[in-house]
mmCIF file of N, CA and C in Angstrom:
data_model
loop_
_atom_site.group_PDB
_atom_site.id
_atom_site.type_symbol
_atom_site.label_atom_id
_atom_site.label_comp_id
_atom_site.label_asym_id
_atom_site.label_seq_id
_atom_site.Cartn_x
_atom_site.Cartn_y
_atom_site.Cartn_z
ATOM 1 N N UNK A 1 15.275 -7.506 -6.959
ATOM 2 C CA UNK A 1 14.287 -8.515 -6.659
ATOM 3 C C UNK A 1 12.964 -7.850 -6.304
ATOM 4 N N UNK A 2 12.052 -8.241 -7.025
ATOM 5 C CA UNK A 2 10.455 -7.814 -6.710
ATOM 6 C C UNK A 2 10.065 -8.388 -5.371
ATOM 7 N N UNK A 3 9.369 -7.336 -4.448
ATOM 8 C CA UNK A 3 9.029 -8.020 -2.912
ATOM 9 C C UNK A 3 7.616 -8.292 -3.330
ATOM 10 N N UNK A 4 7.152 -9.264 -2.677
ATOM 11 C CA UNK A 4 6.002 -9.783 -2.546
ATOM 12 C C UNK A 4 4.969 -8.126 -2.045
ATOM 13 N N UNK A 5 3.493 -8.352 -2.162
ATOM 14 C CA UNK A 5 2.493 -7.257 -1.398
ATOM 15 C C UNK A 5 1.548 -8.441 -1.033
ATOM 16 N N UNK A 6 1.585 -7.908 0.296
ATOM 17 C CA UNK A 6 0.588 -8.425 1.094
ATOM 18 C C UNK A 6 -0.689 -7.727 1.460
ATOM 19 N N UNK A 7 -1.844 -7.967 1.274
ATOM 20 C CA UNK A 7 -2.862 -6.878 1.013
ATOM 21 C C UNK A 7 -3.814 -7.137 2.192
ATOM 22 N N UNK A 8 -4.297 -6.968 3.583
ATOM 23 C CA UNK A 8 -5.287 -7.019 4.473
ATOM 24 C C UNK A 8 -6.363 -7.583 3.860
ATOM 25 N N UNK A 9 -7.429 -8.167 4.320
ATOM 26 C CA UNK A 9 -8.075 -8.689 4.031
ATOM 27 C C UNK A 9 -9.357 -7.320 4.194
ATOM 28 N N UNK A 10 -9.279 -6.212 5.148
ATOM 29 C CA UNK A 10 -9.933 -5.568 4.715
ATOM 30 C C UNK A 10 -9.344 -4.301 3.626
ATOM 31 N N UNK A 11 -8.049 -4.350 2.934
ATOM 32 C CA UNK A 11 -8.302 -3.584 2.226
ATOM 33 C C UNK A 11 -8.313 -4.410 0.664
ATOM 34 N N UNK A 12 -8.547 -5.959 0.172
ATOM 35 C CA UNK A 12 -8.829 -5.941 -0.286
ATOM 36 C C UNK A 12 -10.615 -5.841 -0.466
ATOM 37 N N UNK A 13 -11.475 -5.687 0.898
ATOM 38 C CA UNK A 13 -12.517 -5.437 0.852
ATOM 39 C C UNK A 13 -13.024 -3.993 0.509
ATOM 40 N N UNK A 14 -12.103 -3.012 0.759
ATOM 41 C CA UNK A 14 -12.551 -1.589 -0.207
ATOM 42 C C UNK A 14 -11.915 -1.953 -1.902
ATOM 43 N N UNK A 15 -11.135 -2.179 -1.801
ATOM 44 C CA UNK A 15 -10.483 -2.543 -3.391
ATOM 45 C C UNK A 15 -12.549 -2.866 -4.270
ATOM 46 N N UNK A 16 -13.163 -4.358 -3.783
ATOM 47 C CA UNK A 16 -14.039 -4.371 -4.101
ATOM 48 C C UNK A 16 -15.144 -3.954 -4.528
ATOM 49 N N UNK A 17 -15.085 -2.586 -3.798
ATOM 50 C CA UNK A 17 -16.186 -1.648 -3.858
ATOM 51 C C UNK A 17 -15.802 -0.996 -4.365
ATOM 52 N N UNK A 18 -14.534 -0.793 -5.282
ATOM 53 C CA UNK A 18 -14.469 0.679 -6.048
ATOM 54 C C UNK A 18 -14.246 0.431 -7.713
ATOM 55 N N UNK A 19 -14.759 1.116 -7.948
ATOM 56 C CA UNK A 19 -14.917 1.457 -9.809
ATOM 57 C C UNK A 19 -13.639 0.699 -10.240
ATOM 58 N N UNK A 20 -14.160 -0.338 -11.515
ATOM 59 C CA UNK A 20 -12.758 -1.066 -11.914
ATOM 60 C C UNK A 20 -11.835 -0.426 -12.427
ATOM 61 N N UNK A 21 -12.147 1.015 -12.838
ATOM 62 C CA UNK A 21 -10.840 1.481 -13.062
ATOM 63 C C UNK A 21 -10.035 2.119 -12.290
ATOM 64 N N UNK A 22 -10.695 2.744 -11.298
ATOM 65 C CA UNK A 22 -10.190 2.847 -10.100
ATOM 66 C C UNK A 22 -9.327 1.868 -9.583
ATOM 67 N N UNK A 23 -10.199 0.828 -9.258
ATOM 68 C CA UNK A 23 -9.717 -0.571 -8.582
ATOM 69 C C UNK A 23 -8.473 -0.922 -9.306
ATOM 70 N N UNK A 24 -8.187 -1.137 -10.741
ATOM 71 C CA UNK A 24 -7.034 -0.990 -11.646
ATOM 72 C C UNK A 24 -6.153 0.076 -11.413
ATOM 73 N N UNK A 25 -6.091 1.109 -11.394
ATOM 74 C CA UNK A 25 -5.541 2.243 -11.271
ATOM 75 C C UNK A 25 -4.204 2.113 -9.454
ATOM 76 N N UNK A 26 -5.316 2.104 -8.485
ATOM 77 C CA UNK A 26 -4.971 1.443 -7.160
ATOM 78 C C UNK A 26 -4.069 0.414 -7.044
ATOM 79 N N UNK A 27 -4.679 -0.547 -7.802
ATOM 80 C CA UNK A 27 -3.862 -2.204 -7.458
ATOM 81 C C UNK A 27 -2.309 -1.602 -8.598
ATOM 82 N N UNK A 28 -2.313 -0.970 -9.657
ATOM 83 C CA UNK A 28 -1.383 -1.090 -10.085
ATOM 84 C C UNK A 28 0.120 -0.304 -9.200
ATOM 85 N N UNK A 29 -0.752 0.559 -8.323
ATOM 86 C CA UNK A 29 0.752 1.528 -7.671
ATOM 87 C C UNK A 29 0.830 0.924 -6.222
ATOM 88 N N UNK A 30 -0.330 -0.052 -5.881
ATOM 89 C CA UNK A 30 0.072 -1.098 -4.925
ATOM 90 C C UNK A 30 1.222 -1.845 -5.248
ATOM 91 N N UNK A 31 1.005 -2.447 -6.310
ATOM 92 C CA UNK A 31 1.711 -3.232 -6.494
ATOM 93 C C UNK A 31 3.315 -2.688 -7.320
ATOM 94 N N UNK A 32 3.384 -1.514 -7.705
ATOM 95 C CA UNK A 32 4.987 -0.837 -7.966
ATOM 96 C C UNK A 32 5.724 -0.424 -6.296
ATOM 97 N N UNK A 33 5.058 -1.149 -5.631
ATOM 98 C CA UNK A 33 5.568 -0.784 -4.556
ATOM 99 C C UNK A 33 6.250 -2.669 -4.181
ATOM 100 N N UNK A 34 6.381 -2.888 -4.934
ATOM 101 C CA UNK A 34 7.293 -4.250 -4.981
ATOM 102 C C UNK A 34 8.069 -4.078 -5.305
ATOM 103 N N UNK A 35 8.572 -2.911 -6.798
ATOM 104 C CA UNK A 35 9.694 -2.578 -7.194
ATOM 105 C C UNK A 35 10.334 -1.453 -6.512
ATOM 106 N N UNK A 36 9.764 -0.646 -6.240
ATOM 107 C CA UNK A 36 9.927 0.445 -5.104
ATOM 108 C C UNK A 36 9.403 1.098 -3.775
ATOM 109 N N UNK A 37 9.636 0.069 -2.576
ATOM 110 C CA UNK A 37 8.716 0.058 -1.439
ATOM 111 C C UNK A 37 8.736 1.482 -0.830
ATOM 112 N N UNK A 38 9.843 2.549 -1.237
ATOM 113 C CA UNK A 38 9.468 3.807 -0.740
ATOM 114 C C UNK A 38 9.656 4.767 -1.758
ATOM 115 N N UNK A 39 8.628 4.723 -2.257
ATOM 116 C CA UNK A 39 8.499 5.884 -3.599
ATOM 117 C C UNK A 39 8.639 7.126 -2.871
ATOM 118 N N UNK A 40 8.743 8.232 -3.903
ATOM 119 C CA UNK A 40 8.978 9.545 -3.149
ATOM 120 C C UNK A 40 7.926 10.344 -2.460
ATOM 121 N N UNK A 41 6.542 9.551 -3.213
ATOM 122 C CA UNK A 41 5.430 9.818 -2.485
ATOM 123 C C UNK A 41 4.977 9.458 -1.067
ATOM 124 N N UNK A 42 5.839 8.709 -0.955
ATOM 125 C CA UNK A 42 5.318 7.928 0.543
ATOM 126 C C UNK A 42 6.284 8.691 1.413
ATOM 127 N N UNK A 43 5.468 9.148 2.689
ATOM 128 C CA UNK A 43 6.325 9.075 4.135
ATOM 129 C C UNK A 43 6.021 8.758 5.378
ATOM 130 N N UNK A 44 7.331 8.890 5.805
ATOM 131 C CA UNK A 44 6.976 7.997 7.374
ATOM 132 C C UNK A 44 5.831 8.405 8.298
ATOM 133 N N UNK A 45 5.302 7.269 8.490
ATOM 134 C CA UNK A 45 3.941 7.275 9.500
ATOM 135 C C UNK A 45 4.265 7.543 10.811
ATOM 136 N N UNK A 46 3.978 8.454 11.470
ATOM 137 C CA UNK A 46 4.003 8.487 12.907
ATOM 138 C C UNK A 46 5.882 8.265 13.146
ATOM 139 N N UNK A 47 5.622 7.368 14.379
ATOM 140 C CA UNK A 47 6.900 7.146 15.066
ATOM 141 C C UNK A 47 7.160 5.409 14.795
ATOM 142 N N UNK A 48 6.397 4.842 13.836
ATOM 143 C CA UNK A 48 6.582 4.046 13.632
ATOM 144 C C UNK A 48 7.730 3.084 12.906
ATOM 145 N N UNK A 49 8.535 2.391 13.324
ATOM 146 C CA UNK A 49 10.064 1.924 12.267
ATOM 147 C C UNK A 49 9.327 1.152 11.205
ATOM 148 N N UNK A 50 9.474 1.459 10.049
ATOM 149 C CA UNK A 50 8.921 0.679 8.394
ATOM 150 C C UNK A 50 7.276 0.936 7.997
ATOM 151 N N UNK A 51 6.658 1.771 9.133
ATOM 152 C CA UNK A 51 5.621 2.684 8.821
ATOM 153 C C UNK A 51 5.562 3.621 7.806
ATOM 154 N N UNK A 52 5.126 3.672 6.013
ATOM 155 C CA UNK A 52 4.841 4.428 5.931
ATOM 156 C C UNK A 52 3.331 4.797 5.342
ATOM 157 N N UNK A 53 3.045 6.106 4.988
ATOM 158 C CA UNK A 53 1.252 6.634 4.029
ATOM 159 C C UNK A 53 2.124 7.010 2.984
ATOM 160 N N UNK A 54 1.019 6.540 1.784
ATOM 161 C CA UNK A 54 1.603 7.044 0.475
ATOM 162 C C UNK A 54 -0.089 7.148 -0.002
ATOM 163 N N UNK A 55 -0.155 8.996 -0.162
ATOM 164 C CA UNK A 55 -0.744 9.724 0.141
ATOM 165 C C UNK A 55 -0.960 9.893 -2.062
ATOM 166 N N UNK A 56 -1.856 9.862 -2.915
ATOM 167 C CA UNK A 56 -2.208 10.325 -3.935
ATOM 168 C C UNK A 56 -3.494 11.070 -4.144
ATOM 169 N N UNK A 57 -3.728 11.385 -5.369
ATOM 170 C CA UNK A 57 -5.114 12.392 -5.472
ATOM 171 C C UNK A 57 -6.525 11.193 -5.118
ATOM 172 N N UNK A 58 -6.185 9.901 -5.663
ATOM 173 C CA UNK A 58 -7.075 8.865 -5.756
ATOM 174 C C UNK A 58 -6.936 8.303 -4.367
ATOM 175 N N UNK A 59 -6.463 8.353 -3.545
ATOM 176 C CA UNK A 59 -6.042 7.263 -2.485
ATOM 177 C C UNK A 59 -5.138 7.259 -1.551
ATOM 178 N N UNK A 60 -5.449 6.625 -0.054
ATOM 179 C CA UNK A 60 -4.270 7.112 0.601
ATOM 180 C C UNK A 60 -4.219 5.621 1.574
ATOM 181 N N UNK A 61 -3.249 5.261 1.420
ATOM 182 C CA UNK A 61 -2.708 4.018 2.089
ATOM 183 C C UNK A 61 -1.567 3.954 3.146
ATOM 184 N N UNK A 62 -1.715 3.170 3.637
ATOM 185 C CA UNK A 62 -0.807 2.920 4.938
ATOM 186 C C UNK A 62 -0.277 1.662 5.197
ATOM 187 N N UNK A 63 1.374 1.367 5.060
ATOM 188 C CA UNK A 63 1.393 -0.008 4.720
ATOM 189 C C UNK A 63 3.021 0.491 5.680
ATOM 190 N N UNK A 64 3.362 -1.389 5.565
ATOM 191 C CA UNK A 64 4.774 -1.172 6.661
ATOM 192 C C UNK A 64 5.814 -1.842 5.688
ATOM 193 N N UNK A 65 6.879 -1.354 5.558
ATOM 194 C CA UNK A 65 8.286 -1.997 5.022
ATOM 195 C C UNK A 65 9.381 -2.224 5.448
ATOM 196 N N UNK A 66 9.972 -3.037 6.127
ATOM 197 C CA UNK A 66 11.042 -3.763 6.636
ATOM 198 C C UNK A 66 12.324 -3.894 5.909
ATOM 199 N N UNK A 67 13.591 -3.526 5.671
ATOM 200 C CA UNK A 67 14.350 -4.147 4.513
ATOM 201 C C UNK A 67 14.670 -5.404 4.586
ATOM 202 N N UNK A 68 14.653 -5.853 5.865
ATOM 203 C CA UNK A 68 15.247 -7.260 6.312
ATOM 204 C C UNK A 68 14.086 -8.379 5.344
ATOM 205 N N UNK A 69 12.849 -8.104 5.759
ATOM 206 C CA UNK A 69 11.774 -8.593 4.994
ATOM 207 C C UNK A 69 11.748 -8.878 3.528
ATOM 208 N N UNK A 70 11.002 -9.613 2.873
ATOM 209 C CA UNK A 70 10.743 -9.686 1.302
ATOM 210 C C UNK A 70 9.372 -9.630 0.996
ATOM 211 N N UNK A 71 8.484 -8.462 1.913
ATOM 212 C CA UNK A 71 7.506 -7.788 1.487
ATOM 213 C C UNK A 71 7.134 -7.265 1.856
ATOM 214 N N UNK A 72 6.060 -6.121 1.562
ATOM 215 C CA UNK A 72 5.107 -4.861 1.771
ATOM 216 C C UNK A 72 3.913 -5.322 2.587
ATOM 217 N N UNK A 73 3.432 -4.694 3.292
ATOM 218 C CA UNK A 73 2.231 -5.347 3.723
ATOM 219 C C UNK A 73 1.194 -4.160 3.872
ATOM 220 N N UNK A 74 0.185 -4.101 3.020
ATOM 221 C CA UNK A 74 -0.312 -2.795 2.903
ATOM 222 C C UNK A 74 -1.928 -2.820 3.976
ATOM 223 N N UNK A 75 -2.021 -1.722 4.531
ATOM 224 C CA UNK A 75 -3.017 -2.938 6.134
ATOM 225 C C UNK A 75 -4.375 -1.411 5.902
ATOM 226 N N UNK A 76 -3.952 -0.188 5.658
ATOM 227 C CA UNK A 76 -5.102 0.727 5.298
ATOM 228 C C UNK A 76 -5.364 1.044 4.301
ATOM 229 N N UNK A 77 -6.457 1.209 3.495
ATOM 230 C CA UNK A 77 -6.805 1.851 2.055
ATOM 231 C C UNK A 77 -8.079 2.957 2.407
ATOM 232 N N UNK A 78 -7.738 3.598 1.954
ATOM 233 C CA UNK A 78 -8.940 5.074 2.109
ATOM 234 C C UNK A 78 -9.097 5.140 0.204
ATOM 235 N N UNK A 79 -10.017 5.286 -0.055
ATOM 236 C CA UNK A 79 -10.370 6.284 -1.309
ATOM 237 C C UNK A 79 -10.951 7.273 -1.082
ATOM 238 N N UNK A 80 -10.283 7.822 -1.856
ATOM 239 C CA UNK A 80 -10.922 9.372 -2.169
ATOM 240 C C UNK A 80 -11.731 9.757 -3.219
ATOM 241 N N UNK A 81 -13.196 9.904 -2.658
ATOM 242 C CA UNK A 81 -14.292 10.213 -3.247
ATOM 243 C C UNK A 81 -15.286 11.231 -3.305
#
């Protein structure tokens, strides 16, 4: 089952500001994180339970995953520029 992504309202406000292919590029591994909420790229944040950063050359995000839950909720976006 695909989990829902829930996107902050400020990180869809950097999403906005960045190059559409960028912005494409981003939203698409946001959103494979519905099919796979802990890719091998991502790890645990801090001491936090369902905290993790999933850290790429383009971007580094910080989002929380629950299993009990039926979605991602992705709450930091950094680009890397």
């Amino acid at each position: 089952m695909k989990l829902r992504i829930y996107l902050d309202p400020s990180v869809k406000d950097v999403l906005r500001t960045a190059a559409p292919t960028l912005r494409t590029s981003i939203v698409d591994t946001l959103l494979d994180l519905g099919d796979d909420p802990v890719p091998p790229a991502a790890t645990p944040y801090g001491e936090i339970e369902g905290a993790y950063e999933l850290t790429t050359p383009t971007f580094r995000a910080l989002y929380t995953y629950v299993p009990d839950l039926d979605h991602v909720s992705v709450w930091v976006l950094h680009i890397n520029t």
